[in-house]
């Protein structure tokens, strides 16, 4: 079912997919992401930057933090059909869950946040959910591979770093929290 949904959704969102998201594209992979990051970093140094700062962000429980109503609004703004948006919203809300360990089963809880870690659809939904986190400019850009994010900034003054700090407000507004032990 998820593959069918992806088949119908991809043409509707291809215009908003970030070219610097190196996952979920044919013939593009982690090697391309690393090559792009190195190329941009070295080019910035060759063009007079004092330094290049690469900040690696690791979002805590990334797929689990998707807010369905916020995603619904973003998908609507992207031009995804109302029927597809309604299906995705319904898919993400009111899911009964429980844990089974051997013969023991926990109480069932209803989840209305996040996407299943093992679902085919989850990485794409997370990519669309975070697609508005970007400020690709001459001095900084955001690059992703699945839920891993790197911010590459050439440092000429303190302004670039201040912009990076302001973008953490976006994370808060979108209920994405950084795993500080892994964010570098």
GROMACS .gro file of N, CA and C in nm:
model
  552
    1UNK      N    1   0.082  -0.120   0.000
    1UNK     CA    2   0.000   0.000   0.000
    1UNK      C    3   0.087   0.126   0.000
    2UNK      N    4   0.193   0.123   0.081
    2UNK     CA    5   0.281   0.240   0.088
    2UNK      C    6   0.350   0.268  -0.045
    3UNK      N    7   0.387   0.163  -0.116
    3UNK     CA    8   0.451   0.180  -0.247
    3UNK      C    9   0.355   0.248  -0.345
    4UNK      N   10   0.229   0.210  -0.340
    4UNK     CA   11   0.127   0.272  -0.426
    4UNK      C   12   0.115   0.420  -0.391
    5UNK      N   13   0.113   0.449  -0.262
    5UNK     CA   14   0.103   0.588  -0.218
    5UNK      C   15   0.224   0.669  -0.265
    6UNK      N   16   0.343   0.612  -0.250
    6UNK     CA   17   0.464   0.681  -0.297
    6UNK      C   18   0.458   0.706  -0.447
    7UNK      N   19   0.409   0.609  -0.521
    7UNK     CA   20   0.397   0.622  -0.666
    7UNK      C   21   0.309   0.743  -0.703
    8UNK      N   22   0.202   0.765  -0.628
    8UNK     CA   23   0.112   0.877  -0.656
    8UNK      C   24   0.164   1.009  -0.598
    9UNK      N   25   0.242   1.001  -0.492
    9UNK     CA   26   0.288   1.123  -0.426
    9UNK      C   27   0.410   1.184  -0.494
   10UNK      N   28   0.504   1.102  -0.540
   10UNK     CA   29   0.629   1.155  -0.596
   10UNK      C   30   0.608   1.263  -0.703
   11UNK      N   31   0.521   1.241  -0.803
   11UNK     CA   32   0.503   1.347  -0.904
   11UNK      C   33   0.449   1.478  -0.845
   12UNK      N   34   0.377   1.468  -0.735
   12UNK     CA   35   0.317   1.587  -0.675
   12UNK      C   36   0.417   1.666  -0.590
   13UNK      N   37   0.527   1.602  -0.549
   13UNK     CA   38   0.623   1.671  -0.462
   13UNK      C   39   0.761   1.687  -0.524
   14UNK      N   40   0.780   1.637  -0.646
   14UNK     CA   41   0.913   1.643  -0.706
   14UNK      C   42   0.966   1.786  -0.718
   15UNK      N   43   0.877   1.883  -0.733
   15UNK     CA   44   0.919   2.022  -0.747
   15UNK      C   45   0.970   2.082  -0.617
   16UNK      N   46   0.942   2.019  -0.503
   16UNK     CA   47   0.988   2.073  -0.375
   16UNK      C   48   1.098   1.988  -0.311
   17UNK      N   49   1.132   1.876  -0.373
   17UNK     CA   50   1.236   1.792  -0.315
   17UNK      C   51   1.371   1.862  -0.325
   18UNK      N   52   1.442   1.862  -0.217
   18UNK     CA   53   1.570   1.930  -0.207
   18UNK      C   54   1.676   1.853  -0.285
   19UNK      N   55   1.743   1.917  -0.381
   19UNK     CA   56   1.848   1.848  -0.456
   19UNK      C   57   1.967   1.812  -0.367
   20UNK      N   58   1.974   1.873  -0.247
   20UNK     CA   59   2.081   1.840  -0.154
   20UNK      C   60   2.038   1.736  -0.051
   21UNK      N   61   1.928   1.665  -0.079
   21UNK     CA   62   1.889   1.546  -0.002
   21UNK      C   63   1.938   1.429  -0.087
   22UNK      N   64   2.039   1.362  -0.038
   22UNK     CA   65   2.107   1.261  -0.118
   22UNK      C   66   2.052   1.120  -0.099
   23UNK      N   67   1.941   1.107  -0.031
   23UNK     CA   68   1.878   0.975  -0.016
   23UNK      C   69   1.752   0.971  -0.102
   24UNK      N   70   1.704   0.853  -0.130
   24UNK     CA   71   1.577   0.829  -0.201
   24UNK      C   72   1.578   0.875  -0.346
   25UNK      N   73   1.696   0.884  -0.406
   25UNK     CA   74   1.704   0.919  -0.546
   25UNK      C   75   1.781   0.809  -0.618
   26UNK      N   76   1.738   0.780  -0.739
   26UNK     CA   77   1.808   0.678  -0.816
   26UNK      C   78   1.950   0.724  -0.846
   27UNK      N   79   2.043   0.632  -0.831
   27UNK     CA   80   2.184   0.652  -0.866
   27UNK      C   81   2.249   0.765  -0.788
   28UNK      N   82   2.199   0.795  -0.669
   28UNK     CA   83   2.259   0.895  -0.581
   28UNK      C   84   2.272   0.832  -0.444
   29UNK      N   85   2.387   0.851  -0.380
   29UNK     CA   86   2.406   0.787  -0.250
   29UNK      C   87   2.494   0.867  -0.157
   30UNK      N   88   2.537   0.801  -0.053
   30UNK     CA   89   2.616   0.866   0.051
   30UNK      C   90   2.750   0.917  -0.004
   31UNK      N   91   2.806   0.846  -0.101
   31UNK     CA   92   2.932   0.892  -0.161
   31UNK      C   93   2.914   1.028  -0.228
   32UNK      N   94   2.800   1.047  -0.293
   32UNK     CA   95   2.771   1.176  -0.356
   32UNK      C   96   2.757   1.286  -0.252
   33UNK      N   97   2.695   1.253  -0.139
   33UNK     CA   98   2.679   1.351  -0.031
   33UNK      C   99   2.816   1.394   0.023
   34UNK      N  100   2.903   1.298   0.045
   34UNK     CA  101   3.037   1.329   0.096
   34UNK      C  102   3.116   1.410  -0.006
   35UNK      N  103   3.109   1.371  -0.132
   35UNK     CA  104   3.180   1.444  -0.238
   35UNK      C  105   3.131   1.588  -0.247
   36UNK      N  106   3.000   1.608  -0.241
   36UNK     CA  107   2.943   1.742  -0.246
   36UNK      C  108   2.989   1.826  -0.127
   37UNK      N  109   2.989   1.767  -0.009
   37UNK     CA  110   3.030   1.839   0.110
   37UNK      C  111   3.178   1.881   0.101
   38UNK      N  112   3.262   1.789   0.058
   38UNK     CA  113   3.404   1.821   0.044
   38UNK      C  114   3.426   1.927  -0.063
   39UNK      N  115   3.357   1.914  -0.175
   39UNK     CA  116   3.372   2.011  -0.284
   39UNK      C  117   3.334   2.152  -0.238
   40UNK      N  118   3.219   2.164  -0.172
   40UNK     CA  119   3.176   2.297  -0.124
   40UNK      C  120   3.274   2.352  -0.021
   41UNK      N  121   3.320   2.268   0.068
   41UNK     CA  122   3.412   2.313   0.172
   41UNK      C  123   3.543   2.363   0.111
   42UNK      N  124   3.601   2.284   0.023
   42UNK     CA  125   3.728   2.322  -0.039
   42UNK      C  126   3.711   2.444  -0.130
   43UNK      N  127   3.600   2.453  -0.201
   43UNK     CA  128   3.574   2.570  -0.286
   43UNK      C  129   3.565   2.697  -0.202
   44UNK      N  130   3.498   2.688  -0.088
   44UNK     CA  131   3.487   2.804   0.001
   44UNK      C  132   3.624   2.847   0.052
   45UNK      N  133   3.708   2.752   0.088
   45UNK     CA  134   3.842   2.786   0.135
   45UNK      C  135   3.925   2.847   0.022
   46UNK      N  136   3.911   2.794  -0.099
   46UNK     CA  137   3.983   2.849  -0.214
   46UNK      C  138   3.937   2.990  -0.247
   47UNK      N  139   3.813   3.023  -0.213
   47UNK     CA  140   3.757   3.155  -0.244
   47UNK      C  141   3.769   3.255  -0.130
   48UNK      N  142   3.857   3.231  -0.035
   48UNK     CA  143   3.887   3.332   0.065
   48UNK      C  144   3.821   3.317   0.201
   49UNK      N  145   3.752   3.211   0.225
   49UNK     CA  146   3.696   3.192   0.359
   49UNK      C  147   3.808   3.167   0.458
   50UNK      N  148   3.791   3.223   0.578
   50UNK     CA  149   3.890   3.199   0.683
   50UNK      C  150   3.883   3.054   0.730
   51UNK      N  151   3.761   3.002   0.732
   51UNK     CA  152   3.740   2.865   0.779
   51UNK      C  153   3.608   2.814   0.723
   52UNK      N  154   3.589   2.687   0.731
   52UNK     CA  155   3.462   2.625   0.696
   52UNK      C  156   3.416   2.548   0.819
   53UNK      N  157   3.294   2.574   0.857
   53UNK     CA  158   3.237   2.503   0.972
   53UNK      C  159   3.130   2.409   0.920
   54UNK      N  160   3.142   2.282   0.955
   54UNK     CA  161   3.040   2.184   0.921
   54UNK      C  162   2.977   2.139   1.052
   55UNK      N  163   2.849   2.163   1.065
   55UNK     CA  164   2.775   2.122   1.184
   55UNK      C  165   2.688   2.004   1.146
   56UNK      N  166   2.711   1.893   1.212
   56UNK     CA  167   2.633   1.772   1.187
   56UNK      C  168   2.520   1.765   1.290
   57UNK      N  169   2.398   1.762   1.242
   57UNK     CA  170   2.281   1.757   1.330
   57UNK      C  171   2.226   1.616   1.336
   58UNK      N  172   2.195   1.573   1.455
   58UNK     CA  173   2.130   1.443   1.473
   58UNK      C  174   2.002   1.469   1.551
   59UNK      N  175   1.890   1.454   1.484
   59UNK     CA  176   1.761   1.476   1.549
   59UNK      C  177   1.725   1.353   1.631
   60UNK      N  178   1.680   1.378   1.751
   60UNK     CA  179   1.640   1.271   1.841
   60UNK      C  180   1.510   1.208   1.793
   61UNK      N  181   1.510   1.078   1.772
   61UNK     CA  182   1.390   1.003   1.728
   61UNK      C  183   1.321   1.072   1.612
   62UNK      N  184   1.397   1.100   1.509
   62UNK     CA  185   1.351   1.185   1.398
   62UNK      C  186   1.213   1.148   1.345
   63UNK      N  187   1.194   1.025   1.302
   63UNK     CA  188   1.066   0.988   1.242
   63UNK      C  189   0.952   0.994   1.344
   64UNK      N  190   0.984   0.970   1.470
   64UNK     CA  191   0.881   0.970   1.575
   64UNK      C  192   0.830   1.110   1.609
   65UNK      N  193   0.898   1.212   1.563
   65UNK     CA  194   0.862   1.349   1.602
   65UNK      C  195   0.775   1.420   1.499
   66UNK      N  196   0.746   1.356   1.387
   66UNK     CA  197   0.663   1.420   1.285
   66UNK      C  198   0.527   1.455   1.345
   67UNK      N  199   0.489   1.579   1.334
   67UNK     CA  200   0.359   1.626   1.381
   67UNK      C  201   0.263   1.620   1.263
   68UNK      N  202   0.166   1.529   1.265
   68UNK     CA  203   0.078   1.509   1.148
   68UNK      C  204   0.007   1.635   1.100
   69UNK      N  205  -0.040   1.719   1.189
   69UNK     CA  206  -0.112   1.839   1.145
   69UNK      C  207  -0.018   1.940   1.081
   70UNK      N  208   0.103   1.949   1.132
   70UNK     CA  209   0.203   2.037   1.072
   70UNK      C  210   0.244   1.983   0.935
   71UNK      N  211   0.262   1.851   0.926
   71UNK     CA  212   0.293   1.789   0.796
   71UNK      C  213   0.178   1.811   0.698
   72UNK      N  214   0.056   1.797   0.746
   72UNK     CA  215  -0.062   1.819   0.661
   72UNK      C  216  -0.056   1.959   0.600
   73UNK      N  217  -0.027   2.060   0.682
   73UNK     CA  218  -0.019   2.197   0.633
   73UNK      C  219   0.093   2.213   0.531
   74UNK      N  220   0.206   2.150   0.557
   74UNK     CA  221   0.319   2.161   0.464
   74UNK      C  222   0.288   2.092   0.331
   75UNK      N  223   0.226   1.974   0.337
   75UNK     CA  224   0.190   1.903   0.213
   75UNK      C  225   0.087   1.981   0.133
   76UNK      N  226  -0.008   2.042   0.202
   76UNK     CA  227  -0.108   2.124   0.134
   76UNK      C  228  -0.041   2.241   0.064
   77UNK      N  229   0.054   2.305   0.133
   77UNK     CA  230   0.127   2.419   0.074
   77UNK      C  231   0.211   2.374  -0.046
   78UNK      N  232   0.257   2.249  -0.045
   78UNK     CA  233   0.335   2.195  -0.156
   78UNK      C  234   0.249   2.161  -0.277
   79UNK      N  235   0.118   2.159  -0.258
   79UNK     CA  236   0.028   2.129  -0.368
   79UNK      C  237  -0.011   1.983  -0.381
   80UNK      N  238   0.010   1.906  -0.276
   80UNK     CA  239  -0.030   1.765  -0.277
   80UNK      C  240  -0.183   1.759  -0.273
   81UNK      N  241  -0.241   1.665  -0.346
   81UNK     CA  242  -0.387   1.656  -0.355
   81UNK      C  243  -0.449   1.639  -0.217
   82UNK      N  244  -0.567   1.695  -0.200
   82UNK     CA  245  -0.634   1.691  -0.070
   82UNK      C  246  -0.664   1.548  -0.027
   83UNK      N  247  -0.696   1.460  -0.121
   83UNK     CA  248  -0.723   1.320  -0.086
   83UNK      C  249  -0.598   1.251  -0.032
   84UNK      N  250  -0.485   1.278  -0.095
   84UNK     CA  251  -0.359   1.218  -0.050
   84UNK      C  252  -0.318   1.275   0.085
   85UNK      N  253  -0.334   1.404   0.103
   85UNK     CA  254  -0.303   1.467   0.232
   85UNK      C  255  -0.391   1.408   0.342
   86UNK      N  256  -0.519   1.390   0.313
   86UNK     CA  257  -0.611   1.333   0.412
   86UNK      C  258  -0.570   1.189   0.446
   87UNK      N  259  -0.531   1.111   0.346
   87UNK     CA  260  -0.491   0.973   0.371
   87UNK      C  261  -0.366   0.969   0.459
   88UNK      N  262  -0.267   1.053   0.428
   88UNK     CA  263  -0.143   1.056   0.506
   88UNK      C  264  -0.172   1.099   0.649
   89UNK      N  265  -0.254   1.201   0.666
   89UNK     CA  266  -0.290   1.247   0.801
   89UNK      C  267  -0.358   1.136   0.879
   90UNK      N  268  -0.449   1.067   0.815
   90UNK     CA  269  -0.519   0.955   0.880
   90UNK      C  270  -0.421   0.842   0.913
   91UNK      N  271  -0.328   0.817   0.823
   91UNK     CA  272  -0.227   0.712   0.842
   91UNK      C  273  -0.140   0.741   0.965
   92UNK      N  274  -0.111   0.869   0.988
   92UNK     CA  275  -0.021   0.907   1.098
   92UNK      C  276  -0.092   0.929   1.231
   93UNK      N  277  -0.222   0.935   1.233
   93UNK     CA  278  -0.292   0.965   1.358
   93UNK      C  279  -0.376   0.845   1.404
   94UNK      N  280  -0.390   0.835   1.535
   94UNK     CA  281  -0.477   0.733   1.593
   94UNK      C  282  -0.431   0.590   1.572
   95UNK      N  283  -0.299   0.568   1.567
   95UNK     CA  284  -0.246   0.432   1.548
   95UNK      C  285  -0.234   0.360   1.681
   96UNK      N  286  -0.303   0.248   1.698
   96UNK     CA  287  -0.284   0.170   1.821
   96UNK      C  288  -0.147   0.099   1.818
   97UNK      N  289  -0.077   0.103   1.931
   97UNK     CA  290   0.054   0.039   1.939
   97UNK      C  291   0.068  -0.036   2.071
   98UNK      N  292   0.146  -0.142   2.066
   98UNK     CA  293   0.180  -0.213   2.188
   98UNK      C  294   0.313  -0.283   2.166
   99UNK      N  295   0.373  -0.328   2.275
   99UNK     CA  296   0.501  -0.399   2.269
   99UNK      C  297   0.476  -0.542   2.313
  100UNK      N  298   0.533  -0.634   2.238
  100UNK     CA  299   0.523  -0.776   2.274
  100UNK      C  300   0.664  -0.828   2.298
  101UNK      N  301   0.682  -0.894   2.410
  101UNK     CA  302   0.809  -0.956   2.444
  101UNK      C  303   0.778  -1.098   2.488
  102UNK      N  304   0.807  -1.192   2.402
  102UNK     CA  305   0.771  -1.330   2.431
  102UNK      C  306   0.620  -1.343   2.437
  103UNK      N  307   0.571  -1.395   2.548
  103UNK     CA  308   0.427  -1.411   2.568
  103UNK      C  309   0.363  -1.289   2.633
  104UNK      N  310   0.443  -1.190   2.672
  104UNK     CA  311   0.390  -1.071   2.740
  104UNK      C  312   0.359  -0.961   2.639
  105UNK      N  313   0.251  -0.892   2.664
  105UNK     CA  314   0.210  -0.782   2.577
  105UNK      C  315   0.174  -0.663   2.664
  106UNK      N  316   0.225  -0.545   2.626
  106UNK     CA  317   0.196  -0.423   2.701
  106UNK      C  318   0.053  -0.378   2.674
  107UNK      N  319   0.010  -0.279   2.749
  107UNK     CA  320  -0.118  -0.216   2.720
  107UNK      C  321  -0.108  -0.146   2.585
  108UNK      N  322  -0.218  -0.132   2.519
  108UNK     CA  323  -0.223  -0.062   2.391
  108UNK      C  324  -0.236   0.087   2.417
  109UNK      N  325  -0.156   0.165   2.346
  109UNK     CA  326  -0.168   0.310   2.350
  109UNK      C  327  -0.195   0.359   2.208
  110UNK      N  328  -0.259   0.473   2.198
  110UNK     CA  329  -0.289   0.530   2.067
  110UNK      C  330  -0.189   0.642   2.040
  111UNK      N  331  -0.120   0.633   1.927
  111UNK     CA  332  -0.020   0.732   1.891
  111UNK      C  333  -0.074   0.824   1.783
  112UNK      N  334  -0.054   0.952   1.803
  112UNK     CA  335  -0.095   1.050   1.702
  112UNK      C  336   0.021   1.140   1.664
  113UNK      N  337   0.141   1.091   1.683
  113UNK     CA  338   0.261   1.165   1.647
  113UNK      C  339   0.359   1.067   1.586
  114UNK      N  340   0.432   1.113   1.487
  114UNK     CA  341   0.540   1.033   1.431
  114UNK      C  342   0.497   0.938   1.322
  115UNK      N  343   0.598   0.877   1.263
  115UNK     CA  344   0.578   0.776   1.158
  115UNK      C  345   0.655   0.652   1.200
  116UNK      N  346   0.606   0.538   1.160
  116UNK     CA  347   0.669   0.411   1.197
  116UNK      C  348   0.811   0.404   1.144
  117UNK      N  349   0.904   0.360   1.228
  117UNK     CA  350   1.044   0.351   1.189
  117UNK      C  351   1.066   0.257   1.071
  118UNK      N  352   0.991   0.150   1.063
  118UNK     CA  353   1.014   0.048   0.961
  118UNK      C  354   0.930   0.069   0.835
  119UNK      N  355   0.847   0.170   0.833
  119UNK     CA  356   0.758   0.192   0.719
  119UNK      C  357   0.835   0.250   0.600
  120UNK      N  358   0.799   0.208   0.482
  120UNK     CA  359   0.860   0.257   0.358
  120UNK      C  360   0.836   0.407   0.343
  121UNK      N  361   0.722   0.452   0.386
  121UNK     CA  362   0.680   0.590   0.368
  121UNK      C  363   0.750   0.688   0.463
  122UNK      N  364   0.794   0.641   0.578
  122UNK     CA  365   0.846   0.729   0.683
  122UNK      C  366   0.962   0.818   0.641
  123UNK      N  367   1.067   0.766   0.576
  123UNK     CA  368   1.177   0.854   0.537
  123UNK      C  369   1.134   0.965   0.441
  124UNK      N  370   1.046   0.933   0.349
  124UNK     CA  371   0.999   1.034   0.254
  124UNK      C  372   0.915   1.139   0.326
  125UNK      N  373   0.830   1.096   0.417
  125UNK     CA  374   0.749   1.192   0.493
  125UNK      C  375   0.839   1.282   0.578
  126UNK      N  376   0.944   1.226   0.637
  126UNK     CA  377   1.037   1.307   0.716
  126UNK      C  378   1.109   1.407   0.626
  127UNK      N  379   1.148   1.363   0.508
  127UNK     CA  380   1.214   1.453   0.413
  127UNK      C  381   1.123   1.570   0.376
  128UNK      N  382   0.997   1.542   0.351
  128UNK     CA  383   0.901   1.648   0.318
  128UNK      C  384   0.875   1.737   0.439
  129UNK      N  385   0.869   1.676   0.556
  129UNK     CA  386   0.845   1.750   0.681
  129UNK      C  387   0.957   1.851   0.707
  130UNK      N  388   1.080   1.816   0.672
  130UNK     CA  389   1.194   1.903   0.699
  130UNK      C  390   1.240   1.982   0.577
  131UNK      N  391   1.166   1.974   0.468
  131UNK     CA  392   1.211   2.038   0.344
  131UNK      C  393   1.220   2.190   0.354
  132UNK      N  394   1.150   2.250   0.450
  132UNK     CA  395   1.158   2.396   0.463
  132UNK      C  396   1.271   2.440   0.556
  133UNK      N  397   1.352   2.348   0.603
  133UNK     CA  398   1.471   2.384   0.682
  133UNK      C  399   1.589   2.395   0.587
  134UNK      N  400   1.607   2.514   0.535
  134UNK     CA  401   1.719   2.537   0.444
  134UNK      C  402   1.748   2.685   0.434
  135UNK      N  403   1.870   2.715   0.410
  135UNK     CA  404   1.909   2.852   0.381
  135UNK      C  405   2.031   2.848   0.291
  136UNK      N  406   2.016   2.775   0.183
  136UNK     CA  407   2.126   2.765   0.089
  136UNK      C  408   2.157   2.904   0.034
  137UNK      N  409   2.277   2.945   0.059
  137UNK     CA  410   2.321   3.077   0.015
  137UNK      C  411   2.466   3.064  -0.030
  138UNK      N  412   2.524   3.177  -0.059
  138UNK     CA  413   2.663   3.175  -0.101
  138UNK      C  414   2.753   3.128   0.013
  139UNK      N  415   2.715   3.159   0.136
  139UNK     CA  416   2.803   3.127   0.248
  139UNK      C  417   2.764   3.002   0.326
  140UNK      N  418   2.638   2.960   0.319
  140UNK     CA  419   2.593   2.843   0.395
  140UNK      C  420   2.495   2.761   0.313
  141UNK      N  421   2.496   2.632   0.338
  141UNK     CA  422   2.391   2.548   0.281
  141UNK      C  423   2.368   2.426   0.369
  142UNK      N  424   2.249   2.371   0.354
  142UNK     CA  425   2.209   2.252   0.429
  142UNK      C  426   2.212   2.135   0.334
  143UNK      N  427   2.268   2.026   0.380
  143UNK     CA  428   2.278   1.905   0.300
  143UNK      C  429   2.230   1.788   0.385
  144UNK      N  430   2.156   1.694   0.323
  144UNK     CA  431   2.097   1.584   0.400
  144UNK      C  432   2.121   1.448   0.335
  145UNK      N  433   2.120   1.350   0.423
  145UNK     CA  434   2.111   1.211   0.380
  145UNK      C  435   2.016   1.143   0.478
  146UNK      N  436   1.897   1.111   0.432
  146UNK     CA  437   1.788   1.059   0.515
  146UNK      C  438   1.759   1.160   0.625
  147UNK      N  439   1.776   1.121   0.752
  147UNK     CA  440   1.747   1.214   0.861
  147UNK      C  441   1.875   1.277   0.916
  148UNK      N  442   1.988   1.253   0.853
  148UNK     CA  443   2.113   1.317   0.893
  148UNK      C  444   2.128   1.448   0.817
  149UNK      N  445   2.165   1.552   0.889
  149UNK     CA  446   2.173   1.685   0.830
  149UNK      C  447   2.309   1.746   0.860
  150UNK      N  448   2.368   1.808   0.760
  150UNK     CA  449   2.493   1.881   0.778
  150UNK      C  450   2.472   2.024   0.730
  151UNK      N  451   2.522   2.118   0.808
  151UNK     CA  452   2.517   2.259   0.768
  151UNK      C  453   2.661   2.301   0.743
  152UNK      N  454   2.689   2.339   0.620
  152UNK     CA  455   2.823   2.378   0.580
  152UNK      C  456   2.825   2.529   0.564
  153UNK      N  457   2.909   2.595   0.643
  153UNK     CA  458   2.917   2.742   0.639
  153UNK      C  459   3.061   2.786   0.620
  154UNK      N  460   3.082   2.879   0.527
  154UNK     CA  461   3.212   2.942   0.519
  154UNK      C  462   3.209   3.059   0.617
  155UNK      N  463   3.314   3.071   0.694
  155UNK     CA  464   3.318   3.171   0.801
  155UNK      C  465   3.407   3.287   0.755
  156UNK      N  466   3.342   3.399   0.731
  156UNK     CA  467   3.414   3.522   0.696
  156UNK      C  468   3.401   3.623   0.808
  157UNK      N  469   3.289   3.612   0.882
  157UNK     CA  470   3.262   3.700   0.995
  157UNK      C  471   3.174   3.622   1.091
  158UNK      N  472   3.122   3.688   1.193
  158UNK     CA  473   3.035   3.621   1.288
  158UNK      C  474   2.893   3.605   1.240
  159UNK      N  475   2.855   3.672   1.132
  159UNK     CA  476   2.717   3.668   1.084
  159UNK      C  477   2.670   3.528   1.047
  160UNK      N  478   2.757   3.452   0.981
  160UNK     CA  479   2.719   3.318   0.938
  160UNK      C  480   2.684   3.230   1.058
  161UNK      N  481   2.763   3.243   1.164
  161UNK     CA  482   2.738   3.162   1.283
  161UNK      C  483   2.609   3.205   1.352
  162UNK      N  484   2.581   3.336   1.355
  162UNK     CA  485   2.457   3.385   1.416
  162UNK      C  486   2.334   3.331   1.342
  163UNK      N  487   2.342   3.322   1.210
  163UNK     CA  488   2.232   3.267   1.130
  163UNK      C  489   2.208   3.121   1.167
  164UNK      N  490   2.315   3.048   1.187
  164UNK     CA  491   2.302   2.907   1.226
  164UNK      C  492   2.228   2.895   1.358
  165UNK      N  493   2.261   2.978   1.453
  165UNK     CA  494   2.194   2.975   1.584
  165UNK      C  495   2.046   3.007   1.568
  166UNK      N  496   2.012   3.103   1.482
  166UNK     CA  497   1.871   3.139   1.461
  166UNK      C  498   1.791   3.021   1.405
  167UNK      N  499   1.855   2.937   1.327
  167UNK     CA  500   1.783   2.826   1.265
  167UNK      C  501   1.744   2.718   1.364
  168UNK      N  502   1.803   2.718   1.481
  168UNK     CA  503   1.760   2.622   1.582
  168UNK      C  504   1.620   2.655   1.631
  169UNK      N  505   1.575   2.777   1.610
  169UNK     CA  506   1.436   2.812   1.640
  169UNK      C  507   1.342   2.732   1.550
  170UNK      N  508   1.380   2.713   1.424
  170UNK     CA  509   1.300   2.631   1.332
  170UNK      C  510   1.283   2.491   1.390
  171UNK      N  511   1.390   2.434   1.442
  171UNK     CA  512   1.382   2.300   1.501
  171UNK      C  513   1.278   2.296   1.612
  172UNK      N  514   1.279   2.395   1.696
  172UNK     CA  515   1.184   2.400   1.807
  172UNK      C  516   1.040   2.413   1.756
  173UNK      N  517   1.018   2.500   1.660
  173UNK     CA  518   0.884   2.519   1.605
  173UNK      C  519   0.829   2.393   1.538
  174UNK      N  520   0.918   2.309   1.489
  174UNK     CA  521   0.878   2.186   1.420
  174UNK      C  522   0.890   2.062   1.508
  175UNK      N  523   0.911   2.084   1.637
  175UNK     CA  524   0.916   1.975   1.736
  175UNK      C  525   1.027   1.874   1.706
  176UNK      N  526   1.137   1.925   1.654
  176UNK     CA  527   1.254   1.841   1.629
  176UNK      C  528   1.362   1.881   1.728
  177UNK      N  529   1.411   1.785   1.800
  177UNK     CA  530   1.507   1.813   1.906
  177UNK      C  531   1.638   1.744   1.874
  178UNK      N  532   1.745   1.817   1.898
  178UNK     CA  533   1.877   1.766   1.866
  178UNK      C  534   1.926   1.671   1.974
  179UNK      N  535   1.986   1.564   1.929
  179UNK     CA  536   2.053   1.472   2.020
  179UNK      C  537   2.191   1.532   2.043
  180UNK      N  538   2.206   1.602   2.155
  180UNK     CA  539   2.327   1.682   2.177
  180UNK      C  540   2.454   1.597   2.187
  181UNK      N  541   2.441   1.472   2.225
  181UNK     CA  542   2.561   1.388   2.233
  181UNK      C  543   2.613   1.350   2.096
  182UNK      N  544   2.531   1.362   1.992
  182UNK     CA  545   2.573   1.324   1.857
  182UNK      C  546   2.580   1.442   1.761
  183UNK      N  547   2.530   1.558   1.802
  183UNK     CA  548   2.537   1.677   1.717
  183UNK      C  549   2.673   1.741   1.737
  184UNK      N  550   2.744   1.762   1.630
  184UNK     CA  551   2.881   1.816   1.638
  184UNK      C  552   2.897   1.930   1.541
   0.00000   0.00000   0.00000
